[in-house]
Structures are given as C-alpha cells and as structure tokens.
GROMACS .gro file of C-alpha atoms in nm:
model
  472
    1UNK     CA    1  13.596   0.459   3.672
    2UNK     CA    2  13.292   0.296   3.824
    3UNK     CA    3  13.073   0.115   3.571
    4UNK     CA    4  12.787  -0.125   3.637
    5UNK     CA    5  12.882  -0.153   4.003
    6UNK     CA    6  13.249  -0.233   3.939
    7UNK     CA    7  13.568  -0.031   3.988
    8UNK     CA    8  13.778  -0.054   3.672
    9UNK     CA    9  14.135   0.058   3.611
   10UNK     CA   10  14.284   0.162   3.277
   11UNK     CA   11  14.639   0.200   3.152
   12UNK     CA   12  14.622   0.580   3.152
   13UNK     CA   13  14.683   0.734   3.495
   14UNK     CA   14  14.643   1.099   3.592
   15UNK     CA   15  14.784   1.272   3.899
   16UNK     CA   16  14.568   1.511   4.099
   17UNK     CA   17  14.784   1.774   4.270
   18UNK     CA   18  14.714   2.016   4.553
   19UNK     CA   19  14.708   2.370   4.403
   20UNK     CA   20  14.841   2.511   4.731
   21UNK     CA   21  15.155   2.298   4.747
   22UNK     CA   22  15.195   2.123   4.412
   23UNK     CA   23  15.205   1.790   4.596
   24UNK     CA   24  15.039   1.478   4.459
   25UNK     CA   25  14.709   1.404   4.631
   26UNK     CA   26  14.606   1.087   4.448
   27UNK     CA   27  14.586   0.915   4.111
   28UNK     CA   28  14.281   0.851   3.896
   29UNK     CA   29  14.238   0.643   3.581
   30UNK     CA   30  14.134   0.807   3.255
   31UNK     CA   31  13.876   0.657   3.022
   32UNK     CA   32  13.789   0.724   2.661
   33UNK     CA   33  13.498   0.681   2.424
   34UNK     CA   34  13.497   0.300   2.447
   35UNK     CA   35  13.462   0.288   2.825
   36UNK     CA   36  13.206   0.568   2.821
   37UNK     CA   37  12.995   0.354   2.588
   38UNK     CA   38  13.020   0.072   2.842
   39UNK     CA   39  12.881   0.311   3.103
   40UNK     CA   40  12.598   0.416   2.869
   41UNK     CA   41  12.507   0.052   2.811
   42UNK     CA   42  12.513  -0.019   3.186
   43UNK     CA   43  12.282   0.278   3.252
   44UNK     CA   44  12.051   0.162   2.973
   45UNK     CA   45  12.025  -0.189   3.121
   46UNK     CA   46  11.962  -0.056   3.472
   47UNK     CA   47  11.698   0.200   3.372
   48UNK     CA   48  11.382  -0.019   3.344
   49UNK     CA   49  11.416  -0.161   3.693
   50UNK     CA   50  11.521   0.167   3.858
   51UNK     CA   51  11.236   0.355   3.688
   52UNK     CA   52  10.986   0.090   3.803
   53UNK     CA   53  11.085   0.126   4.169
   54UNK     CA   54  10.835   0.311   4.383
   55UNK     CA   55  10.923   0.660   4.499
   56UNK     CA   56  10.969   0.522   4.849
   57UNK     CA   57  11.219   0.264   4.726
   58UNK     CA   58  11.432   0.523   4.546
   59UNK     CA   59  11.401   0.754   4.843
   60UNK     CA   60  11.539   0.478   5.066
   61UNK     CA   61  11.866   0.471   4.871
   62UNK     CA   62  11.896   0.851   4.877
   63UNK     CA   63  11.852   0.855   5.253
   64UNK     CA   64  12.128   0.595   5.284
   65UNK     CA   65  12.353   0.828   5.081
   66UNK     CA   66  12.270   1.115   5.317
   67UNK     CA   67  12.364   0.907   5.621
   68UNK     CA   68  12.700   0.808   5.472
   69UNK     CA   69  12.779   1.164   5.364
   70UNK     CA   70  12.720   1.280   5.720
   71UNK     CA   71  12.951   1.009   5.854
   72UNK     CA   72  13.227   1.112   5.614
   73UNK     CA   73  13.176   1.488   5.621
   74UNK     CA   74  13.525   1.583   5.740
   75UNK     CA   75  13.697   1.332   5.514
   76UNK     CA   76  13.511   1.470   5.212
   77UNK     CA   77  13.591   1.830   5.307
   78UNK     CA   78  13.960   1.743   5.328
   79UNK     CA   79  13.945   1.588   4.981
   80UNK     CA   80  13.779   1.897   4.831
   81UNK     CA   81  14.038   2.132   4.980
   82UNK     CA   82  14.329   1.918   4.868
   83UNK     CA   83  14.207   1.876   4.511
   84UNK     CA   84  14.086   2.231   4.430
   85UNK     CA   85  14.218   2.460   4.700
   86UNK     CA   86  13.923   2.627   4.874
   87UNK     CA   87  13.956   2.670   5.248
   88UNK     CA   88  13.851   2.387   5.474
   89UNK     CA   89  13.571   2.608   5.612
   90UNK     CA   90  13.419   2.650   5.267
   91UNK     CA   91  13.480   2.283   5.184
   92UNK     CA   92  13.277   2.183   5.489
   93UNK     CA   93  12.999   2.413   5.372
   94UNK     CA   94  13.009   2.242   5.033
   95UNK     CA   95  12.974   1.898   5.187
   96UNK     CA   96  12.679   2.033   5.385
   97UNK     CA   97  12.527   2.156   5.060
   98UNK     CA   98  12.572   1.813   4.897
   99UNK     CA   99  12.401   1.650   5.194
  100UNK     CA  100  12.113   1.897   5.163
  101UNK     CA  101  12.060   1.818   4.794
  102UNK     CA  102  12.040   1.443   4.847
  103UNK     CA  103  11.817   1.493   5.150
  104UNK     CA  104  11.584   1.730   4.965
  105UNK     CA  105  11.541   1.494   4.671
  106UNK     CA  106  11.499   1.194   4.899
  107UNK     CA  107  11.188   1.380   5.012
  108UNK     CA  108  11.088   1.519   4.670
  109UNK     CA  109  11.099   1.171   4.513
  110UNK     CA  110  10.756   1.118   4.665
  111UNK     CA  111  10.609   1.435   4.514
  112UNK     CA  112  10.621   1.372   4.139
  113UNK     CA  113  10.258   1.453   4.067
  114UNK     CA  114  10.045   1.445   3.753
  115UNK     CA  115   9.703   1.585   3.660
  116UNK     CA  116   9.352   1.473   3.575
  117UNK     CA  117   9.235   1.691   3.287
  118UNK     CA  118   8.866   1.764   3.216
  119UNK     CA  119   8.780   1.596   2.882
  120UNK     CA  120   8.591   1.754   2.594
  121UNK     CA  121   8.376   1.444   2.547
  122UNK     CA  122   8.165   1.261   2.807
  123UNK     CA  123   8.308   0.922   2.711
  124UNK     CA  124   8.671   1.015   2.767
  125UNK     CA  125   8.902   1.039   3.068
  126UNK     CA  126   9.233   1.224   3.036
  127UNK     CA  127   9.545   1.217   3.252
  128UNK     CA  128   9.888   1.376   3.234
  129UNK     CA  129  10.158   1.175   3.409
  130UNK     CA  130  10.528   1.246   3.452
  131UNK     CA  131  10.785   0.976   3.385
  132UNK     CA  132  11.168   0.970   3.400
  133UNK     CA  133  11.346   1.090   3.086
  134UNK     CA  134  11.584   0.792   3.081
  135UNK     CA  135  11.964   0.778   3.074
  136UNK     CA  136  12.130   1.107   3.176
  137UNK     CA  137  12.478   1.241   3.106
  138UNK     CA  138  12.592   1.480   3.382
  139UNK     CA  139  12.905   1.695   3.342
  140UNK     CA  140  13.028   1.889   3.646
  141UNK     CA  141  13.298   2.154   3.709
  142UNK     CA  142  13.597   2.164   3.943
  143UNK     CA  143  13.498   2.462   4.160
  144UNK     CA  144  13.218   2.281   4.347
  145UNK     CA  145  13.311   1.920   4.270
  146UNK     CA  146  13.085   1.752   4.526
  147UNK     CA  147  12.782   1.979   4.552
  148UNK     CA  148  12.745   2.013   4.173
  149UNK     CA  149  12.739   1.634   4.144
  150UNK     CA  150  12.477   1.615   4.420
  151UNK     CA  151  12.266   1.886   4.255
  152UNK     CA  152  12.244   1.675   3.937
  153UNK     CA  153  12.246   1.322   4.076
  154UNK     CA  154  11.987   1.395   4.348
  155UNK     CA  155  11.694   1.481   4.119
  156UNK     CA  156  11.802   1.236   3.848
  157UNK     CA  157  11.800   0.940   4.087
  158UNK     CA  158  11.487   1.060   4.265
  159UNK     CA  159  11.284   1.066   3.943
  160UNK     CA  160  11.400   0.723   3.824
  161UNK     CA  161  11.670   0.821   3.575
  162UNK     CA  162  12.006   0.644   3.550
  163UNK     CA  163  12.324   0.848   3.520
  164UNK     CA  164  12.673   0.870   3.375
  165UNK     CA  165  12.870   1.135   3.567
  166UNK     CA  166  13.178   1.301   3.419
  167UNK     CA  167  13.350   1.522   3.680
  168UNK     CA  168  13.626   1.767   3.596
  169UNK     CA  169  13.968   1.605   3.566
  170UNK     CA  170  14.098   1.898   3.777
  171UNK     CA  171  13.901   1.781   4.082
  172UNK     CA  172  13.768   1.426   4.041
  173UNK     CA  173  13.849   1.284   4.385
  174UNK     CA  174  13.534   1.397   4.565
  175UNK     CA  175  13.327   1.226   4.293
  176UNK     CA  176  13.529   0.907   4.345
  177UNK     CA  177  13.455   0.933   4.717
  178UNK     CA  178  13.084   0.984   4.644
  179UNK     CA  179  13.070   0.675   4.425
  180UNK     CA  180  13.243   0.474   4.697
  181UNK     CA  181  12.943   0.569   4.910
  182UNK     CA  182  12.706   0.451   4.633
  183UNK     CA  183  12.897   0.122   4.634
  184UNK     CA  184  12.879   0.091   5.013
  185UNK     CA  185  12.503   0.141   5.031
  186UNK     CA  186  12.437  -0.110   4.753
  187UNK     CA  187  12.294   0.122   4.490
  188UNK     CA  188  12.177  -0.116   4.212
  189UNK     CA  189  12.436  -0.183   3.944
  190UNK     CA  190  12.434   0.056   3.650
  191UNK     CA  191  12.213   0.317   3.814
  192UNK     CA  192  12.507   0.557   3.860
  193UNK     CA  193  12.830   0.532   3.663
  194UNK     CA  194  13.150   0.738   3.688
  195UNK     CA  195  13.384   0.823   3.398
  196UNK     CA  196  13.692   1.045   3.433
  197UNK     CA  197  13.909   1.170   3.150
  198UNK     CA  198  13.957   1.424   2.875
  199UNK     CA  199  13.636   1.601   2.780
  200UNK     CA  200  13.641   1.531   2.405
  201UNK     CA  201  13.614   1.149   2.392
  202UNK     CA  202  13.367   1.127   2.682
  203UNK     CA  203  13.146   1.409   2.556
  204UNK     CA  204  13.148   1.265   2.204
  205UNK     CA  205  13.022   0.930   2.331
  206UNK     CA  206  12.749   1.094   2.539
  207UNK     CA  207  12.637   1.335   2.266
  208UNK     CA  208  12.639   1.081   1.982
  209UNK     CA  209  12.447   0.818   2.177
  210UNK     CA  210  12.076   0.779   2.107
  211UNK     CA  211  12.046   0.607   2.445
  212UNK     CA  212  12.141   0.921   2.639
  213UNK     CA  213  11.824   1.130   2.650
  214UNK     CA  214  11.946   1.432   2.841
  215UNK     CA  215  12.265   1.622   2.918
  216UNK     CA  216  12.303   1.833   3.230
  217UNK     CA  217  12.609   2.055   3.207
  218UNK     CA  218  12.768   2.312   3.435
  219UNK     CA  219  13.059   2.500   3.281
  220UNK     CA  220  13.156   2.770   3.036
  221UNK     CA  221  12.919   2.929   2.786
  222UNK     CA  222  13.163   2.842   2.507
  223UNK     CA  223  13.149   2.468   2.579
  224UNK     CA  224  12.776   2.485   2.652
  225UNK     CA  225  12.707   2.619   2.304
  226UNK     CA  226  12.900   2.329   2.150
  227UNK     CA  227  12.698   2.076   2.351
  228UNK     CA  228  12.369   2.243   2.258
  229UNK     CA  229  12.467   2.225   1.893
  230UNK     CA  230  12.564   1.859   1.921
  231UNK     CA  231  12.241   1.775   2.105
  232UNK     CA  232  12.043   1.862   1.791
  233UNK     CA  233  12.170   1.549   1.616
  234UNK     CA  234  11.976   1.322   1.852
  235UNK     CA  235  11.729   1.585   1.983
  236UNK     CA  236  11.851   1.546   2.340
  237UNK     CA  237  11.708   1.749   2.620
  238UNK     CA  238  11.971   1.979   2.771
  239UNK     CA  239  11.995   2.181   3.088
  240UNK     CA  240  12.280   2.431   3.097
  241UNK     CA  241  12.425   2.629   3.387
  242UNK     CA  242  12.681   2.839   3.206
  243UNK     CA  243  12.899   3.144   3.261
  244UNK     CA  244  12.807   3.450   3.461
  245UNK     CA  245  12.933   3.804   3.505
  246UNK     CA  246  12.732   3.922   3.801
  247UNK     CA  247  12.665   4.291   3.868
  248UNK     CA  248  12.675   4.400   4.232
  249UNK     CA  249  12.502   4.737   4.273
  250UNK     CA  250  12.530   4.954   4.585
  251UNK     CA  251  12.288   5.248   4.596
  252UNK     CA  252  12.364   5.552   4.809
  253UNK     CA  253  12.085   5.466   5.055
  254UNK     CA  254  12.228   5.119   5.123
  255UNK     CA  255  12.376   4.984   5.444
  256UNK     CA  256  12.740   5.017   5.338
  257UNK     CA  257  12.874   4.781   5.603
  258UNK     CA  258  12.624   4.511   5.501
  259UNK     CA  259  12.717   4.555   5.135
  260UNK     CA  260  13.090   4.533   5.204
  261UNK     CA  261  13.046   4.226   5.420
  262UNK     CA  262  12.830   4.055   5.160
  263UNK     CA  263  13.061   4.143   4.872
  264UNK     CA  264  13.371   4.002   5.040
  265UNK     CA  265  13.194   3.688   5.157
  266UNK     CA  266  13.053   3.615   4.811
  267UNK     CA  267  13.369   3.705   4.618
  268UNK     CA  268  13.632   3.540   4.836
  269UNK     CA  269  13.444   3.221   4.933
  270UNK     CA  270  13.590   3.014   4.649
  271UNK     CA  271  13.878   3.248   4.575
  272UNK     CA  272  13.660   3.429   4.323
  273UNK     CA  273  13.620   3.107   4.124
  274UNK     CA  274  13.246   3.064   4.094
  275UNK     CA  275  13.001   3.166   3.826
  276UNK     CA  276  12.782   3.364   4.066
  277UNK     CA  277  13.068   3.578   4.200
  278UNK     CA  278  13.014   3.956   4.194
  279UNK     CA  279  13.231   4.071   3.903
  280UNK     CA  280  13.118   4.426   3.826
  281UNK     CA  281  13.078   4.635   4.141
  282UNK     CA  282  12.869   4.945   4.067
  283UNK     CA  283  12.876   5.199   4.351
  284UNK     CA  284  12.671   5.518   4.341
  285UNK     CA  285  12.897   5.823   4.328
  286UNK     CA  286  12.777   5.975   4.659
  287UNK     CA  287  12.916   5.683   4.864
  288UNK     CA  288  13.188   5.562   4.628
  289UNK     CA  289  13.489   5.682   4.831
  290UNK     CA  290  13.348   5.567   5.166
  291UNK     CA  291  13.260   5.226   5.022
  292UNK     CA  292  13.606   5.185   4.867
  293UNK     CA  293  13.778   5.270   5.194
  294UNK     CA  294  13.571   5.027   5.401
  295UNK     CA  295  13.615   4.757   5.141
  296UNK     CA  296  13.992   4.806   5.141
  297UNK     CA  297  14.003   4.777   5.519
  298UNK     CA  298  13.804   4.454   5.507
  299UNK     CA  299  14.007   4.297   5.224
  300UNK     CA  300  14.340   4.380   5.387
  301UNK     CA  301  14.246   4.160   5.683
  302UNK     CA  302  14.195   3.847   5.467
  303UNK     CA  303  14.444   3.570   5.544
  304UNK     CA  304  14.563   3.385   5.234
  305UNK     CA  305  14.728   3.044   5.236
  306UNK     CA  306  14.687   2.667   5.225
  307UNK     CA  307  14.317   2.590   5.259
  308UNK     CA  308  14.387   2.314   5.512
  309UNK     CA  309  14.506   2.573   5.764
  310UNK     CA  310  14.207   2.668   5.979
  311UNK     CA  311  14.344   3.023   6.011
  312UNK     CA  312  14.320   3.102   5.639
  313UNK     CA  313  14.020   3.264   5.473
  314UNK     CA  314  14.129   3.231   5.109
  315UNK     CA  315  14.321   2.960   4.931
  316UNK     CA  316  14.495   2.929   4.593
  317UNK     CA  317  14.354   2.946   4.243
  318UNK     CA  318  14.322   2.613   4.070
  319UNK     CA  319  14.610   2.628   3.819
  320UNK     CA  320  14.858   2.843   3.630
  321UNK     CA  321  14.605   2.928   3.359
  322UNK     CA  322  14.379   3.084   3.624
  323UNK     CA  323  14.667   3.299   3.751
  324UNK     CA  324  14.745   3.416   3.397
  325UNK     CA  325  14.386   3.522   3.332
  326UNK     CA  326  14.372   3.727   3.652
  327UNK     CA  327  14.703   3.892   3.568
  328UNK     CA  328  14.581   3.974   3.217
  329UNK     CA  329  14.265   4.142   3.347
  330UNK     CA  330  14.449   4.347   3.610
  331UNK     CA  331  14.719   4.454   3.364
  332UNK     CA  332  14.460   4.561   3.106
  333UNK     CA  333  14.259   4.759   3.362
  334UNK     CA  334  14.567   4.943   3.493
  335UNK     CA  335  14.682   5.017   3.138
  336UNK     CA  336  14.343   5.180   3.069
  337UNK     CA  337  14.350   5.394   3.383
  338UNK     CA  338  14.237   5.181   3.678
  339UNK     CA  339  14.409   5.222   4.015
  340UNK     CA  340  14.510   4.934   4.243
  341UNK     CA  341  14.376   4.997   4.592
  342UNK     CA  342  14.491   4.663   4.728
  343UNK     CA  343  14.683   4.361   4.603
  344UNK     CA  344  14.742   4.338   4.231
  345UNK     CA  345  15.011   4.070   4.220
  346UNK     CA  346  15.085   3.703   4.252
  347UNK     CA  347  15.204   3.566   4.586
  348UNK     CA  348  15.508   3.351   4.521
  349UNK     CA  349  15.749   3.384   4.815
  350UNK     CA  350  15.803   3.147   5.105
  351UNK     CA  351  15.497   2.935   5.182
  352UNK     CA  352  15.337   3.047   4.856
  353UNK     CA  353  15.622   2.937   4.629
  354UNK     CA  354  15.472   2.608   4.508
  355UNK     CA  355  15.110   2.718   4.480
  356UNK     CA  356  14.881   2.931   4.266
  357UNK     CA  357  14.819   3.221   4.501
  358UNK     CA  358  14.705   3.571   4.407
  359UNK     CA  359  14.647   3.862   4.641
  360UNK     CA  360  14.286   3.968   4.702
  361UNK     CA  361  14.274   4.276   4.481
  362UNK     CA  362  14.064   4.593   4.457
  363UNK     CA  363  14.062   4.814   4.146
  364UNK     CA  364  13.913   5.164   4.143
  365UNK     CA  365  13.833   5.397   3.852
  366UNK     CA  366  13.726   5.098   3.645
  367UNK     CA  367  13.532   5.173   3.325
  368UNK     CA  368  13.308   4.972   3.093
  369UNK     CA  369  13.579   4.959   2.824
  370UNK     CA  370  13.811   4.741   3.032
  371UNK     CA  371  13.845   4.366   2.977
  372UNK     CA  372  13.751   4.291   3.335
  373UNK     CA  373  13.400   4.433   3.282
  374UNK     CA  374  13.345   4.223   2.969
  375UNK     CA  375  13.485   3.884   3.068
  376UNK     CA  376  13.449   3.665   3.375
  377UNK     CA  377  13.773   3.692   3.574
  378UNK     CA  378  13.731   3.383   3.792
  379UNK     CA  379  13.972   3.517   4.051
  380UNK     CA  380  13.988   3.736   4.364
  381UNK     CA  381  13.969   4.075   4.189
  382UNK     CA  382  13.706   4.335   4.285
  383UNK     CA  383  13.661   4.610   4.021
  384UNK     CA  384  13.476   4.924   4.137
  385UNK     CA  385  13.271   5.124   3.887
  386UNK     CA  386  13.097   5.454   3.962
  387UNK     CA  387  12.738   5.534   3.857
  388UNK     CA  388  12.496   5.824   3.897
  389UNK     CA  389  12.135   5.713   3.850
  390UNK     CA  390  11.920   5.402   3.887
  391UNK     CA  391  11.826   5.402   3.518
  392UNK     CA  392  12.190   5.427   3.415
  393UNK     CA  393  12.312   5.141   3.630
  394UNK     CA  394  12.032   4.905   3.524
  395UNK     CA  395  12.117   4.969   3.159
  396UNK     CA  396  12.488   4.906   3.221
  397UNK     CA  397  12.425   4.597   3.434
  398UNK     CA  398  12.201   4.442   3.167
  399UNK     CA  399  12.424   4.532   2.873
  400UNK     CA  400  12.600   4.196   2.854
  401UNK     CA  401  12.527   3.851   2.712
  402UNK     CA  402  12.528   3.685   3.055
  403UNK     CA  403  12.228   3.663   3.286
  404UNK     CA  404  12.300   3.432   3.579
  405UNK     CA  405  12.320   3.607   3.918
  406UNK     CA  406  12.286   3.972   4.019
  407UNK     CA  407  12.287   4.164   4.346
  408UNK     CA  408  12.193   4.507   4.472
  409UNK     CA  409  12.182   4.682   4.806
  410UNK     CA  410  11.929   4.950   4.902
  411UNK     CA  411  11.694   5.048   5.183
  412UNK     CA  412  11.431   5.193   4.948
  413UNK     CA  413  11.132   4.955   4.948
  414UNK     CA  414  11.001   5.067   4.608
  415UNK     CA  415  11.347   5.029   4.455
  416UNK     CA  416  11.377   4.674   4.590
  417UNK     CA  417  11.086   4.566   4.372
  418UNK     CA  418  11.153   4.799   4.081
  419UNK     CA  419  11.515   4.701   4.026
  420UNK     CA  420  11.453   4.329   4.096
  421UNK     CA  421  11.205   4.318   3.811
  422UNK     CA  422  11.425   4.514   3.569
  423UNK     CA  423  11.751   4.323   3.615
  424UNK     CA  424  11.772   4.070   3.330
  425UNK     CA  425  11.909   3.783   3.539
  426UNK     CA  426  11.783   3.445   3.651
  427UNK     CA  427  11.864   3.520   4.017
  428UNK     CA  428  11.858   3.844   4.214
  429UNK     CA  429  11.987   3.898   4.567
  430UNK     CA  430  11.843   4.209   4.737
  431UNK     CA  431  12.059   4.304   5.036
  432UNK     CA  432  12.163   3.938   5.016
  433UNK     CA  433  12.495   3.839   4.860
  434UNK     CA  434  12.437   3.465   4.908
  435UNK     CA  435  12.073   3.405   4.810
  436UNK     CA  436  12.118   3.039   4.718
  437UNK     CA  437  11.984   2.726   4.882
  438UNK     CA  438  11.871   2.373   4.811
  439UNK     CA  439  11.504   2.479   4.797
  440UNK     CA  440  11.537   2.757   4.538
  441UNK     CA  441  11.566   2.746   4.157
  442UNK     CA  442  11.925   2.801   4.041
  443UNK     CA  443  11.987   2.904   3.680
  444UNK     CA  444  12.023   3.187   3.435
  445UNK     CA  445  11.884   3.355   3.125
  446UNK     CA  446  12.040   3.480   2.801
  447UNK     CA  447  12.375   3.304   2.741
  448UNK     CA  448  12.401   3.192   3.102
  449UNK     CA  449  12.196   2.884   3.034
  450UNK     CA  450  11.858   2.715   3.035
  451UNK     CA  451  11.668   2.507   3.286
  452UNK     CA  452  11.676   2.524   3.663
  453UNK     CA  453  11.842   2.316   3.934
  454UNK     CA  454  11.731   2.302   4.296
  455UNK     CA  455  11.399   2.293   4.478
  456UNK     CA  456  11.088   2.139   4.325
  457UNK     CA  457  11.195   2.298   3.996
  458UNK     CA  458  11.500   2.074   3.980
  459UNK     CA  459  11.282   1.770   3.905
  460UNK     CA  460  11.129   1.912   3.587
  461UNK     CA  461  11.424   1.860   3.351
  462UNK     CA  462  11.443   1.490   3.444
  463UNK     CA  463  11.078   1.416   3.369
  464UNK     CA  464  10.874   1.379   3.052
  465UNK     CA  465  10.502   1.457   3.047
  466UNK     CA  466  10.283   1.189   2.896
  467UNK     CA  467   9.917   1.245   2.807
  468UNK     CA  468   9.684   0.947   2.842
  469UNK     CA  469   9.334   0.966   2.692
  470UNK     CA  470   9.095   0.675   2.758
  471UNK     CA  471   8.766   0.635   2.574
  472UNK     CA  472   8.515   0.454   2.792
   0.00000   0.00000   0.00000
C-alpha cells in the first residue's frame, strides 16, 4: 500500500498470477479496515493544501504523470498483460488510454468555471462557484486496471480532490506501477493513496467514514446497489459505472462486412470481458444466414494464446470462475435449442494447459428465453438472434434492466436518428462498434449506473456548486 507518500508492507501477502500460464507475476500486500482509515486520514490532511493550489499548479503534476507514463508505456503494457491476460496489443492501447485521460484532465483543470447570476435586487450580487467535493474513494475493476484508475484519478486530482484508490486484487500491479510514478514526480503526500485487499474491510472503512465525501465505483450492478445503499448512512455522493448487456443490431440495409468487423473487434478485444461488449446480437432475418457465415469465417481466423505473444489476437479469461460462467451459458443455450457454429469449449491441451482459455464461440438460433440473453456472459461468446422489424428489435433490446452501451448498423439516414433516440442506453454506436474516447461522456442509465466519466462531463461529479450572494 502507498499511504501519505510512504510504501508500507503488511504481514498478509497475496500472489498475482498470470492467467495464461498460472505463473507468479509478483506479490502485493493486503490491507484491512485499519490501514484504510490511515489512508482516509492522510487524504483528509492533504486536502486543504491540494484544493488551494491553482489549476495551473495541479495541472503541472498531471503533466508530469503523462510524461512518465509515456516513458514507461511498454513496461506498463507488459504488466497489464501478465496480470489480467489481454493481448499485448490491447494492453498498449489501454496504456495509451490512461495517458489520454491524464493529459485531458491536465488541460481541463484550468476550465472549472462558475457563473455570475443576475440578482433580483439592485443591492445584491450573486455568484455560483464550483469547488472540489473533498476526499474521494475510487474502486476499480480488473479488466481495465490502468485506464479505469486514470479515468477516476484524472478528474479527481484536476479538481482538487484527494483520493484513496482500491484496485481489484485480481489485477493490482498496474496501479502499483502508477503510484510509483506518483512517487517519482513528487505528488504531495496524502493526495493519492493506494490500498489493496479484500473488498469488504476496505469498502466498509470508505463507506462508514464521514470524511469520504464521494465514491466512484466501476463494477457489477449487484455490488453497486450495496454501495448505494451504504452511502445513504453518510449521504455520500456516488458515481456508478455498473453492468451492461449491450444489444448489437444489424439491419438488412447495413454494410455486413463493417458490422462483422466491428462486432469481432469490440467483442474479442478484452476476451469478451468488458461491460460494453456486444452481448445480444440481433440480425434481421433477410441477412441472418449471410451475416452468420461471414462472422464464422472471421472468428475462425482468430489466434488464441498467451497475450505476450505478438501473434495472438485473444488471450485467456481471468480465472476459473470466468470459465465456469461461460460454460454455463453455452450449455444452457444448447440445451434450449441453440446451435454452435464455432468453438463452444475450453482450450486445455498443450500450451493452453495451465491457463484459462476458451474458444471464441458463435451460437445461432438463440432465443430470448436463454440465460445468455438475460445475463452478462463476460466471455468470448457471440449469440445470434433473429428479428423481423425495427419496432420489434427496439422493444427486445430495451426489455432489460441494463442500459450502458448499445450498437446498431444501418445505411438508412432516418433510421440512424430514429433508433438512436429510442434505444434506452447511455451510449449508442451507429455503424461504430468502438464509440468511446477520452473526450466523450461514458456511463449508463437504468441499473447500469449513474453519473458520467470522461470529457468535460467527467469533472462534474467531483465538484460541488456553491452559491454566494453579497448584499452591497
């Protein structure tokens, strides 16, 4: 752990293993409620000075972070691949994303504006200013261990907040590497603190503390609901980026090749393990067979293996539990009448024997009654569902509690606007399977969360609005 500018060891060690080989990558030290409270106190003590810094001063530190991240880009990518399995190509993209977030908020730090409000009396002057919320608890997942940390830490530090970061114990090493950078550049003590360990004790300390004013969480809807409930006890602000179950709709007037390319790129990028992955693939009946055939041809060419091998396009899943969930979904779908067009089993022979590998899989004849259409698979399985009309597919796509990302492909200009407005999701990609970027708002509706990360919108959840009325 890194608390108040110091690296601290504990008696409890935890091994981080490579999911492709089972080999030990490194060891981290687990903390509990007591040490988390130390971190909260350190962030509390650091907050007044950090908040009083000018925007240019805070921006200076963020630019230093950007420079160091660029210097260590390959080292960081190697760490990501070793700790969570994605290919080195995608790990490099993730490091690039982390750099972009810190760079963006180094610039945005200088654009926290307020307002002068016309008064209702001649002898008054009214202002609205925005000030940092205070101490922040940030909880990040294992699937994007570096970029998720950057997406929370960037705006928090830019606005003048101080932070306690809890990364996933499945992939904590990239966060350790990031905090080594904070140490190298001389980030003031207590401004950013790192705690690694089991979720319960750390979350309890963060949620019970009156000092922590906001929680930013990326993870499952189930855990998010618990945190929202706990936040009521101290009336904390929360921003939640929770589960998704993205529909991917292909209309019969779409560019089929573009849709296939986009689907595979979006689904396979992190081995199917991201909340914005296409999970329900609705294909209009007139092009269903052609689409399935082209998709099968594309998927069969995917090279699966250790993410450190530059030749491979897909790595392992993160652990045995992930494998079991994928197997459960495929088994249930086949039992209810789905057909396996490609894959459908675990890879366990030869070079795959010590890792958590699963074949990229395509299922046809999938129906709405199957488990895979109701739950997020978080694996490399592509279920194909047939539909007839635009009205039908919008109803089916929206008929779920999740509302994070959605995608559709069409060449009909009117439909592009019509369907975009009717899909009940926080993000819509139109002929674009990867519509995300540092400058855009990322977040969902319904049970997929609240608040937005990214772009100018990412500052809002870290700022309070204060009204000042002066009688003259």
